[in-house]
Amino acid sequence: MFSGPPADPATPTMQASSMPSTVPSVGEMGDISGGASGATPARRSWAPSLLLGAAGLLALLIALFGPGLMARGTGELRIPGAGLTTVLRTVLFAALALHLGELVAPQLIRPVRGRPRTAVRSWAVLASLAGAAAAAGQIVRLAAVSGLGITETYGTREGGLLLLIANGLVIAALCAASRRPALALAPLAVVIGAEALRAHPEAYSPEFGAALTVVHLTAASLWTGGLLYVLRTMWLWRGSPVAARALLGRYARLAIWLYVALAATGTASTLRRLPLDVVFTSAYGRTLLLKLALMAVVSVLALAARRRMLRDTDPAVAHRLARREQVVLGLVVVVSAILTVVPDPHWISLRP
């Protein structure tokens, strides 16, 4: 299925000149309705910049202080460097989403009739390199916390898996820079598998938990990264609203199945990992409730965008709602990173 380049083969794809992010840049994500009419007034150009800056600052603050705030008053042991670890894990998850999105979204673009022969710039190389750097940063942090050398850290279970993740992302970046970028699927699959194993070191059914995480992380990455690529393409196609509307419709149909996979695996993971008696008194339970609240907002925005897409021929309103969905999904990525950092809630559960 993924045998072609991440864009229309008739048009070469330029490499990105900026670092990847879970929130698209202002230059590529302006309002569709205003992009084709000429220059935007200066006073309106400030609003997207301020909103994106505020969202990025909020995400950073949540990552740095979220683990401590969630664990306050729970009696759980403080995890050294939890804020920095959350930031690094957020970068890693964002890198996976960006790269997987660039591999899948072009498959939605090719069947669109009358589409412009233009393609967005690829962020896959920079995204995977940033993810590899984040994994390497976690190895350094683990070595500092444990008092081990870097070589000894590689010998630990977590250190070895992080090394595998870092190397897998470097190979994925090399594949993205080659003539066969779809080859990156193999190292990205290894990265997802290693991350699933790393996130489930518990003694109770770790294999089942890892399998759930593989499906959950893959679906979440495809949803987030795919939406970002589609929105960037819609902005590039702002002069062809019919093609832009068709592309958003194709993505919406895929997103339904991704949502089902996320809901099923998320529910199963919660039932196996979170005892009911510590839902409100553990950092894991509190963080999960915050994630569920954000996912509810994402669901409302996604349904609203689909309704407007079916009702209006002009995709401008649906595009705006989908952009807001993307921003909230960025916050979900941060909260998901916190979930992988906070302590296992079974330690404070009163259940045997």
mmCIF file of C-alpha atoms in Angstrom:
data_model
loop_
_atom_site.group_PDB
_atom_site.id
_atom_site.type_symbol
_atom_site.label_atom_id
_atom_site.label_comp_id
_atom_site.label_asym_id
_atom_site.label_seq_id
_atom_site.Cartn_x
_atom_site.Cartn_y
_atom_site.Cartn_z
ATOM 1 C CA MET A 1 0.000 0.000 0.000
ATOM 2 C CA PHE A 2 2.757 2.429 0.946
ATOM 3 C CA SER A 3 4.961 1.919 -2.074
ATOM 4 C CA GLY A 4 5.189 5.478 -3.339
ATOM 5 C CA PRO A 5 6.743 8.726 -2.148
ATOM 6 C CA PRO A 6 4.956 10.865 0.452
ATOM 7 C CA ALA A 7 3.582 13.191 -2.207
ATOM 8 C CA ASP A 8 2.376 13.188 -5.755
ATOM 9 C CA PRO A 9 5.111 11.472 -7.776
ATOM 10 C CA ALA A 10 4.709 14.115 -10.459
ATOM 11 C CA THR A 11 5.900 16.798 -8.100
ATOM 12 C CA PRO A 12 9.145 16.680 -6.075
ATOM 13 C CA THR A 13 8.861 17.282 -2.365
ATOM 14 C CA MET A 14 11.090 19.855 -0.735
ATOM 15 C CA GLN A 15 12.702 19.234 2.619
ATOM 16 C CA ALA A 16 11.584 21.234 5.601
ATOM 17 C CA SER A 17 13.736 24.032 6.917
ATOM 18 C CA SER A 18 12.231 24.161 10.384
ATOM 19 C CA MET A 19 11.802 21.753 13.281
ATOM 20 C CA PRO A 20 8.622 19.651 13.374
ATOM 21 C CA SER A 21 5.799 20.321 15.759
ATOM 22 C CA THR A 22 2.449 18.837 16.654
ATOM 23 C CA VAL A 23 0.944 22.204 15.748
ATOM 24 C CA PRO A 24 1.402 23.407 12.153
ATOM 25 C CA SER A 25 3.166 26.598 11.243
ATOM 26 C CA VAL A 26 1.193 29.739 10.544
ATOM 27 C CA GLY A 27 2.408 30.026 6.987
ATOM 28 C CA GLU A 28 0.873 26.685 6.047
ATOM 29 C CA MET A 29 -2.212 26.687 8.227
ATOM 30 C CA GLY A 30 -4.035 29.921 7.596
ATOM 31 C CA ASP A 31 -7.766 30.004 6.967
ATOM 32 C CA ILE A 32 -8.708 28.491 3.613
ATOM 33 C CA SER A 33 -11.359 31.095 2.983
ATOM 34 C CA GLY A 34 -8.849 33.943 3.183
ATOM 35 C CA GLY A 35 -5.891 32.364 1.459
ATOM 36 C CA ALA A 36 -7.120 32.628 -2.089
ATOM 37 C CA SER A 37 -8.257 36.226 -1.939
ATOM 38 C CA GLY A 38 -4.849 37.850 -1.571
ATOM 39 C CA ALA A 39 -2.986 39.472 1.302
ATOM 40 C CA THR A 40 -4.413 39.133 4.790
ATOM 41 C CA PRO A 41 -4.684 42.289 6.908
ATOM 42 C CA ALA A 42 -1.826 42.712 9.348
ATOM 43 C CA ARG A 43 -4.100 42.815 12.354
ATOM 44 C CA ARG A 44 -5.553 39.391 11.463
ATOM 45 C CA SER A 45 -2.125 37.818 10.857
ATOM 46 C CA TRP A 46 -1.236 38.240 14.526
ATOM 47 C CA ALA A 47 -4.093 36.084 15.796
ATOM 48 C CA PRO A 48 -2.870 32.684 14.478
ATOM 49 C CA SER A 49 0.671 33.415 15.678
ATOM 50 C CA LEU A 50 -0.519 34.282 19.161
ATOM 51 C CA LEU A 51 -2.775 31.229 19.351
ATOM 52 C CA LEU A 52 -0.040 28.861 18.207
ATOM 53 C CA GLY A 53 2.463 30.443 20.572
ATOM 54 C CA ALA A 54 0.032 30.187 23.474
ATOM 55 C CA ALA A 55 -0.727 26.535 22.651
ATOM 56 C CA GLY A 56 2.985 25.712 22.466
ATOM 57 C CA LEU A 57 3.694 27.450 25.776
ATOM 58 C CA LEU A 58 0.770 25.673 27.419
ATOM 59 C CA ALA A 59 2.010 22.310 26.128
ATOM 60 C CA LEU A 60 5.502 22.982 27.498
ATOM 61 C CA LEU A 61 4.158 24.015 30.918
ATOM 62 C CA ILE A 62 1.922 20.948 31.079
ATOM 63 C CA ALA A 63 4.861 18.701 30.226
ATOM 64 C CA LEU A 64 7.203 20.285 32.777
ATOM 65 C CA PHE A 65 4.854 20.626 35.727
ATOM 66 C CA GLY A 66 2.093 18.143 34.896
ATOM 67 C CA PRO A 67 3.612 15.044 36.555
ATOM 68 C CA GLY A 68 4.216 16.894 39.815
ATOM 69 C CA LEU A 69 0.771 18.460 39.866
ATOM 70 C CA MET A 70 -0.953 15.164 39.148
ATOM 71 C CA ALA A 71 0.968 13.396 41.932
ATOM 72 C CA ARG A 72 0.388 16.106 44.539
ATOM 73 C CA GLY A 73 -1.320 14.699 47.622
ATOM 74 C CA THR A 74 -1.311 11.101 46.384
ATOM 75 C CA GLY A 75 1.542 9.899 48.590
ATOM 76 C CA GLU A 76 3.372 8.468 45.586
ATOM 77 C CA LEU A 77 7.138 8.715 45.366
ATOM 78 C CA ARG A 78 8.501 11.652 43.382
ATOM 79 C CA ILE A 79 10.100 10.619 40.099
ATOM 80 C CA PRO A 80 13.410 12.452 39.464
ATOM 81 C CA GLY A 81 13.375 14.565 36.327
ATOM 82 C CA ALA A 82 9.758 13.695 35.520
ATOM 83 C CA GLY A 83 9.144 17.034 33.777
ATOM 84 C CA LEU A 84 12.157 16.745 31.481
ATOM 85 C CA THR A 85 11.299 13.128 30.721
ATOM 86 C CA THR A 86 7.770 14.175 29.753
ATOM 87 C CA VAL A 87 9.122 16.820 27.364
ATOM 88 C CA LEU A 88 11.427 14.261 25.730
ATOM 89 C CA ARG A 89 8.631 11.709 25.432
ATOM 90 C CA THR A 90 6.338 14.345 23.921
ATOM 91 C CA VAL A 91 8.939 15.020 21.217
ATOM 92 C CA LEU A 92 9.236 11.275 20.600
ATOM 93 C CA PHE A 93 5.467 10.806 20.218
ATOM 94 C CA ALA A 94 5.207 13.873 17.984
ATOM 95 C CA ALA A 95 7.998 12.524 15.770
ATOM 96 C CA LEU A 96 6.178 9.220 15.332
ATOM 97 C CA ALA A 97 2.944 11.017 14.476
ATOM 98 C CA LEU A 98 4.561 13.323 11.924
ATOM 99 C CA HIS A 99 6.432 10.569 10.122
ATOM 100 C CA LEU A 100 3.569 8.061 10.073
ATOM 101 C CA GLY A 101 1.195 10.792 8.956
ATOM 102 C CA GLU A 102 3.408 11.560 5.972
ATOM 103 C CA LEU A 103 3.409 7.897 4.991
ATOM 104 C CA VAL A 104 -0.356 7.394 5.178
ATOM 105 C CA ALA A 105 -1.925 10.728 4.182
ATOM 106 C CA PRO A 106 -0.580 10.706 0.591
ATOM 107 C CA GLN A 107 -2.589 7.535 0.030
ATOM 108 C CA LEU A 108 -5.688 9.642 0.711
ATOM 109 C CA ILE A 109 -4.518 12.394 -1.627
ATOM 110 C CA ARG A 110 -3.816 10.402 -4.785
ATOM 111 C CA PRO A 111 -7.442 9.346 -5.542
ATOM 112 C CA VAL A 112 -8.757 12.944 -5.215
ATOM 113 C CA ARG A 113 -9.953 14.080 -8.637
ATOM 114 C CA GLY A 114 -8.963 17.490 -9.923
ATOM 115 C CA ARG A 115 -6.406 18.025 -7.186
ATOM 116 C CA PRO A 116 -3.623 20.589 -7.703
ATOM 117 C CA ARG A 117 -0.274 19.101 -8.656
ATOM 118 C CA THR A 118 1.464 20.538 -5.637
ATOM 119 C CA ALA A 119 2.760 18.855 -2.483
ATOM 120 C CA VAL A 120 3.581 20.100 0.995
ATOM 121 C CA ARG A 121 7.131 20.042 2.246
ATOM 122 C CA SER A 122 8.241 16.870 4.002
ATOM 123 C CA TRP A 123 8.978 17.067 7.713
ATOM 124 C CA ALA A 124 9.717 13.343 8.076
ATOM 125 C CA VAL A 125 13.526 13.569 8.203
ATOM 126 C CA LEU A 126 13.652 16.320 10.808
ATOM 127 C CA ALA A 127 10.846 14.708 12.804
ATOM 128 C CA SER A 128 12.603 11.351 13.069
ATOM 129 C CA LEU A 129 15.939 12.965 13.903
ATOM 130 C CA ALA A 130 14.247 14.996 16.649
ATOM 131 C CA GLY A 131 12.660 11.798 17.966
ATOM 132 C CA ALA A 132 16.040 10.046 17.947
ATOM 133 C CA ALA A 133 17.564 12.944 19.873
ATOM 134 C CA ALA A 134 14.713 12.728 22.402
ATOM 135 C CA ALA A 135 15.330 9.009 22.890
ATOM 136 C CA ALA A 136 19.062 9.662 23.321
ATOM 137 C CA GLY A 137 18.222 12.365 25.852
ATOM 138 C CA GLN A 138 16.223 9.841 27.851
ATOM 139 C CA ILE A 139 19.229 7.516 27.886
ATOM 140 C CA VAL A 140 21.408 10.315 29.269
ATOM 141 C CA ARG A 141 18.787 11.178 31.892
ATOM 142 C CA LEU A 142 18.468 7.511 32.883
ATOM 143 C CA ALA A 143 22.227 7.251 33.264
ATOM 144 C CA ALA A 144 22.318 10.380 35.427
ATOM 145 C CA VAL A 145 19.482 9.226 37.685
ATOM 146 C CA SER A 146 20.760 5.672 38.097
ATOM 147 C CA GLY A 147 24.409 6.648 38.544
ATOM 148 C CA LEU A 148 25.481 4.332 35.732
ATOM 149 C CA GLY A 149 27.703 5.080 32.800
ATOM 150 C CA ILE A 150 26.257 5.325 29.312
ATOM 151 C CA THR A 151 27.581 1.885 28.367
ATOM 152 C CA GLU A 152 26.153 0.312 31.519
ATOM 153 C CA THR A 153 22.839 2.053 30.868
ATOM 154 C CA TYR A 154 22.600 0.328 27.496
ATOM 155 C CA GLY A 155 22.697 -2.970 29.391
ATOM 156 C CA THR A 156 19.535 -2.194 31.349
ATOM 157 C CA ARG A 157 16.126 -3.123 29.980
ATOM 158 C CA GLU A 158 14.927 0.464 29.567
ATOM 159 C CA GLY A 159 18.277 1.721 28.297
ATOM 160 C CA GLY A 160 18.473 -1.018 25.687
ATOM 161 C CA LEU A 161 14.943 -0.326 24.434
ATOM 162 C CA LEU A 162 15.627 3.415 24.258
ATOM 163 C CA LEU A 163 18.783 2.713 22.242
ATOM 164 C CA LEU A 164 16.729 0.570 19.875
ATOM 165 C CA ILE A 165 14.186 3.399 19.532
ATOM 166 C CA ALA A 166 16.887 5.974 18.803
ATOM 167 C CA ASN A 167 18.550 3.795 16.166
ATOM 168 C CA GLY A 168 15.200 2.944 14.605
ATOM 169 C CA LEU A 169 14.328 6.618 14.204
ATOM 170 C CA VAL A 170 17.715 7.399 12.663
ATOM 171 C CA ILE A 171 17.165 4.614 10.118
ATOM 172 C CA ALA A 172 13.643 5.948 9.473
ATOM 173 C CA ALA A 173 15.121 9.388 8.783
ATOM 174 C CA LEU A 174 17.577 7.866 6.285
ATOM 175 C CA CYS A 175 14.696 6.060 4.573
ATOM 176 C CA ALA A 176 12.706 9.289 4.394
ATOM 177 C CA ALA A 177 15.634 11.004 2.702
ATOM 178 C CA SER A 178 15.980 8.204 0.138
ATOM 179 C CA ARG A 179 14.028 7.528 -3.050
ATOM 180 C CA ARG A 180 11.900 4.942 -1.223
ATOM 181 C CA PRO A 181 10.588 6.758 1.861
ATOM 182 C CA ALA A 182 7.987 4.027 2.421
ATOM 183 C CA LEU A 183 10.827 1.800 3.643
ATOM 184 C CA ALA A 184 10.653 3.800 6.875
ATOM 185 C CA LEU A 185 7.599 1.739 7.847
ATOM 186 C CA ALA A 186 9.836 -1.118 9.003
ATOM 187 C CA PRO A 187 12.027 0.857 11.460
ATOM 188 C CA LEU A 188 8.999 2.817 12.662
ATOM 189 C CA ALA A 189 7.245 -0.473 13.447
ATOM 190 C CA VAL A 190 10.298 -1.527 15.479
ATOM 191 C CA VAL A 191 10.200 1.812 17.311
ATOM 192 C CA ILE A 192 6.528 1.382 18.212
ATOM 193 C CA GLY A 193 7.140 -2.175 19.403
ATOM 194 C CA ALA A 194 10.116 -1.137 21.525
ATOM 195 C CA GLU A 195 8.161 1.750 23.039
ATOM 196 C CA ALA A 196 5.277 -0.593 23.874
ATOM 197 C CA LEU A 197 7.656 -2.965 25.666
ATOM 198 C CA ARG A 198 9.364 -0.080 27.466
ATOM 199 C CA ALA A 199 6.031 1.264 28.725
ATOM 200 C CA HIS A 200 4.982 -2.068 30.257
ATOM 201 C CA PRO A 201 7.661 -3.378 32.641
ATOM 202 C CA GLU A 202 5.020 -4.528 35.180
ATOM 203 C CA ALA A 203 4.844 -8.146 36.290
ATOM 204 C CA TYR A 204 1.150 -8.635 35.458
ATOM 205 C CA SER A 205 0.495 -9.551 31.785
ATOM 206 C CA PRO A 206 3.077 -7.207 30.192
ATOM 207 C CA GLU A 207 2.681 -8.910 26.796
ATOM 208 C CA PHE A 208 -1.021 -8.093 26.631
ATOM 209 C CA GLY A 209 -0.375 -4.514 27.720
ATOM 210 C CA ALA A 210 2.355 -4.110 25.105
ATOM 211 C CA ALA A 211 0.061 -5.420 22.346
ATOM 212 C CA LEU A 212 -2.638 -2.925 23.344
ATOM 213 C CA THR A 213 -0.079 -0.118 23.312
ATOM 214 C CA VAL A 214 1.132 -1.051 19.821
ATOM 215 C CA VAL A 215 -2.389 -0.670 18.417
ATOM 216 C CA HIS A 216 -3.162 2.416 20.512
ATOM 217 C CA LEU A 217 0.067 4.253 19.694
ATOM 218 C CA THR A 218 -0.192 3.416 15.990
ATOM 219 C CA ALA A 219 -3.800 4.626 15.748
ATOM 220 C CA ALA A 220 -3.050 7.798 17.725
ATOM 221 C CA SER A 221 -0.018 8.592 15.551
ATOM 222 C CA LEU A 222 -1.957 8.055 12.329
ATOM 223 C CA TRP A 223 -4.827 10.225 13.544
ATOM 224 C CA THR A 224 -2.652 13.102 14.745
ATOM 225 C CA GLY A 225 -0.021 13.010 12.007
ATOM 226 C CA GLY A 226 -2.506 12.271 9.251
ATOM 227 C CA LEU A 227 -4.708 15.195 10.222
ATOM 228 C CA LEU A 228 -1.729 17.538 10.273
ATOM 229 C CA TYR A 229 -0.657 16.476 6.773
ATOM 230 C CA VAL A 230 -4.219 16.805 5.455
ATOM 231 C CA LEU A 231 -4.629 20.286 6.929
ATOM 232 C CA ARG A 232 -1.318 21.435 5.471
ATOM 233 C CA THR A 233 -2.397 20.086 2.074
ATOM 234 C CA MET A 234 -5.809 21.774 2.308
ATOM 235 C CA TRP A 235 -4.113 25.098 2.920
ATOM 236 C CA LEU A 236 -1.899 24.507 -0.097
ATOM 237 C CA TRP A 237 -5.043 23.696 -2.109
ATOM 238 C CA ARG A 238 -6.979 26.716 -0.857
ATOM 239 C CA GLY A 239 -7.630 27.747 -4.461
ATOM 240 C CA SER A 240 -9.356 24.391 -5.141
ATOM 241 C CA PRO A 241 -12.067 24.069 -2.470
ATOM 242 C CA VAL A 242 -13.704 21.047 -4.125
ATOM 243 C CA ALA A 243 -10.499 19.015 -3.938
ATOM 244 C CA ALA A 244 -9.806 20.238 -0.395
ATOM 245 C CA ARG A 245 -13.297 19.207 0.729
ATOM 246 C CA ALA A 246 -12.901 15.768 -0.896
ATOM 247 C CA LEU A 247 -9.567 15.240 0.870
ATOM 248 C CA LEU A 248 -11.008 16.132 4.266
ATOM 249 C CA GLY A 249 -13.874 13.733 3.627
ATOM 250 C CA ARG A 250 -11.505 10.870 2.833
ATOM 251 C CA TYR A 251 -9.537 11.550 5.999
ATOM 252 C CA ALA A 252 -12.753 11.686 8.070
ATOM 253 C CA ARG A 253 -13.686 8.174 6.947
ATOM 254 C CA LEU A 254 -10.277 6.862 7.993
ATOM 255 C CA ALA A 255 -10.455 8.738 11.300
ATOM 256 C CA ILE A 256 -13.648 6.877 12.250
ATOM 257 C CA TRP A 257 -11.800 3.550 12.292
ATOM 258 C CA LEU A 258 -8.833 5.066 14.086
ATOM 259 C CA TYR A 259 -11.187 6.442 16.726
ATOM 260 C CA VAL A 260 -12.735 2.999 17.228
ATOM 261 C CA ALA A 261 -9.277 1.446 17.649
ATOM 262 C CA LEU A 262 -8.277 4.142 20.133
ATOM 263 C CA ALA A 263 -11.441 3.761 22.176
ATOM 264 C CA ALA A 264 -11.222 -0.035 22.309
ATOM 265 C CA THR A 265 -7.538 -0.268 23.222
ATOM 266 C CA GLY A 266 -7.738 2.685 25.603
ATOM 267 C CA THR A 267 -10.648 1.142 27.494
ATOM 268 C CA ALA A 268 -8.920 -2.247 27.707
ATOM 269 C CA SER A 269 -5.677 -0.664 28.925
ATOM 270 C CA THR A 270 -7.527 1.333 31.574
ATOM 271 C CA LEU A 271 -9.395 -1.702 32.892
ATOM 272 C CA ARG A 272 -6.192 -3.728 33.240
ATOM 273 C CA ARG A 273 -3.933 -1.015 34.613
ATOM 274 C CA LEU A 274 -6.026 1.331 36.746
ATOM 275 C CA PRO A 275 -7.693 -0.021 39.922
ATOM 276 C CA LEU A 276 -11.052 1.660 40.465
ATOM 277 C CA ASP A 277 -10.249 2.649 44.055
ATOM 278 C CA VAL A 278 -7.399 4.974 42.978
ATOM 279 C CA VAL A 279 -8.981 6.715 39.992
ATOM 280 C CA PHE A 280 -9.035 10.065 41.824
ATOM 281 C CA THR A 281 -6.169 9.464 44.266
ATOM 282 C CA SER A 282 -3.351 8.422 41.903
ATOM 283 C CA ALA A 283 -1.378 10.481 39.420
ATOM 284 C CA TYR A 284 -2.165 7.945 36.709
ATOM 285 C CA GLY A 285 -5.904 8.137 37.344
ATOM 286 C CA ARG A 286 -5.971 11.935 37.392
ATOM 287 C CA THR A 287 -3.918 12.166 34.219
ATOM 288 C CA LEU A 288 -6.177 9.664 32.494
ATOM 289 C CA LEU A 289 -9.253 11.710 33.436
ATOM 290 C CA LEU A 290 -7.623 14.802 31.921
ATOM 291 C CA LYS A 291 -6.837 12.869 28.747
ATOM 292 C CA LEU A 292 -10.444 11.646 28.525
ATOM 293 C CA ALA A 293 -11.701 15.226 28.890
ATOM 294 C CA LEU A 294 -9.440 16.399 26.064
ATOM 295 C CA MET A 295 -10.508 13.479 23.891
ATOM 296 C CA ALA A 296 -14.124 14.464 24.466
ATOM 297 C CA VAL A 297 -13.312 17.940 23.136
ATOM 298 C CA VAL A 298 -11.539 16.381 20.143
ATOM 299 C CA SER A 299 -14.584 14.204 19.453
ATOM 300 C CA VAL A 300 -16.940 17.189 19.497
ATOM 301 C CA LEU A 301 -14.707 19.174 17.155
ATOM 302 C CA ALA A 302 -14.326 16.214 14.789
ATOM 303 C CA LEU A 303 -18.094 15.648 14.626
ATOM 304 C CA ALA A 304 -18.725 19.356 14.101
ATOM 305 C CA ALA A 305 -16.189 19.482 11.264
ATOM 306 C CA ARG A 306 -17.781 16.456 9.605
ATOM 307 C CA ARG A 307 -21.273 17.986 9.821
ATOM 308 C CA ARG A 308 -20.106 21.262 8.288
ATOM 309 C CA MET A 309 -18.223 19.365 5.601
ATOM 310 C CA LEU A 310 -21.402 17.481 4.623
ATOM 311 C CA ARG A 311 -23.542 20.622 4.767
ATOM 312 C CA ASP A 312 -21.339 23.245 3.075
ATOM 313 C CA THR A 313 -19.558 23.113 -0.256
ATOM 314 C CA ASP A 314 -16.980 25.605 1.045
ATOM 315 C CA PRO A 315 -14.553 23.699 3.350
ATOM 316 C CA ALA A 316 -13.425 26.847 5.202
ATOM 317 C CA VAL A 317 -15.495 26.276 8.363
ATOM 318 C CA ALA A 318 -14.716 22.550 8.516
ATOM 319 C CA HIS A 319 -11.043 23.379 8.015
ATOM 320 C CA ARG A 320 -11.133 25.823 10.920
ATOM 321 C CA LEU A 321 -12.745 23.255 13.218
ATOM 322 C CA ALA A 322 -10.217 20.628 12.159
ATOM 323 C CA ARG A 323 -7.381 23.040 12.973
ATOM 324 C CA ARG A 324 -8.761 23.394 16.494
ATOM 325 C CA GLU A 325 -9.009 19.623 16.696
ATOM 326 C CA GLN A 326 -5.306 19.451 15.765
ATOM 327 C CA VAL A 327 -4.352 21.851 18.549
ATOM 328 C CA VAL A 328 -6.259 19.834 21.157
ATOM 329 C CA LEU A 329 -4.690 16.637 19.806
ATOM 330 C CA GLY A 330 -1.309 18.236 20.437
ATOM 331 C CA LEU A 331 -2.277 18.636 24.098
ATOM 332 C CA VAL A 332 -3.447 15.015 24.144
ATOM 333 C CA VAL A 333 0.049 13.985 23.015
ATOM 334 C CA VAL A 334 1.551 15.843 25.978
ATOM 335 C CA VAL A 335 -0.883 14.286 28.462
ATOM 336 C CA SER A 336 -0.206 10.850 26.970
ATOM 337 C CA ALA A 337 3.496 11.437 27.609
ATOM 338 C CA ILE A 338 2.692 12.203 31.246
ATOM 339 C CA LEU A 339 0.844 8.866 31.503
ATOM 340 C CA THR A 340 4.073 7.057 30.578
ATOM 341 C CA VAL A 341 6.008 8.879 33.309
ATOM 342 C CA VAL A 342 3.746 8.796 36.394
ATOM 343 C CA PRO A 343 3.988 5.765 38.765
ATOM 344 C CA ASP A 344 2.067 2.535 38.327
ATOM 345 C CA PRO A 345 -1.208 3.062 40.284
ATOM 346 C CA HIS A 346 -1.214 -0.526 41.572
ATOM 347 C CA TRP A 347 1.357 0.465 44.173
ATOM 348 C CA ILE A 348 -1.138 2.576 46.125
ATOM 349 C CA SER A 349 -4.241 0.483 45.483
ATOM 350 C CA LEU A 350 -5.867 -1.145 48.530
ATOM 351 C CA ARG A 351 -6.967 -4.101 46.455
ATOM 352 C CA PRO A 352 -4.900 -7.298 46.766
#
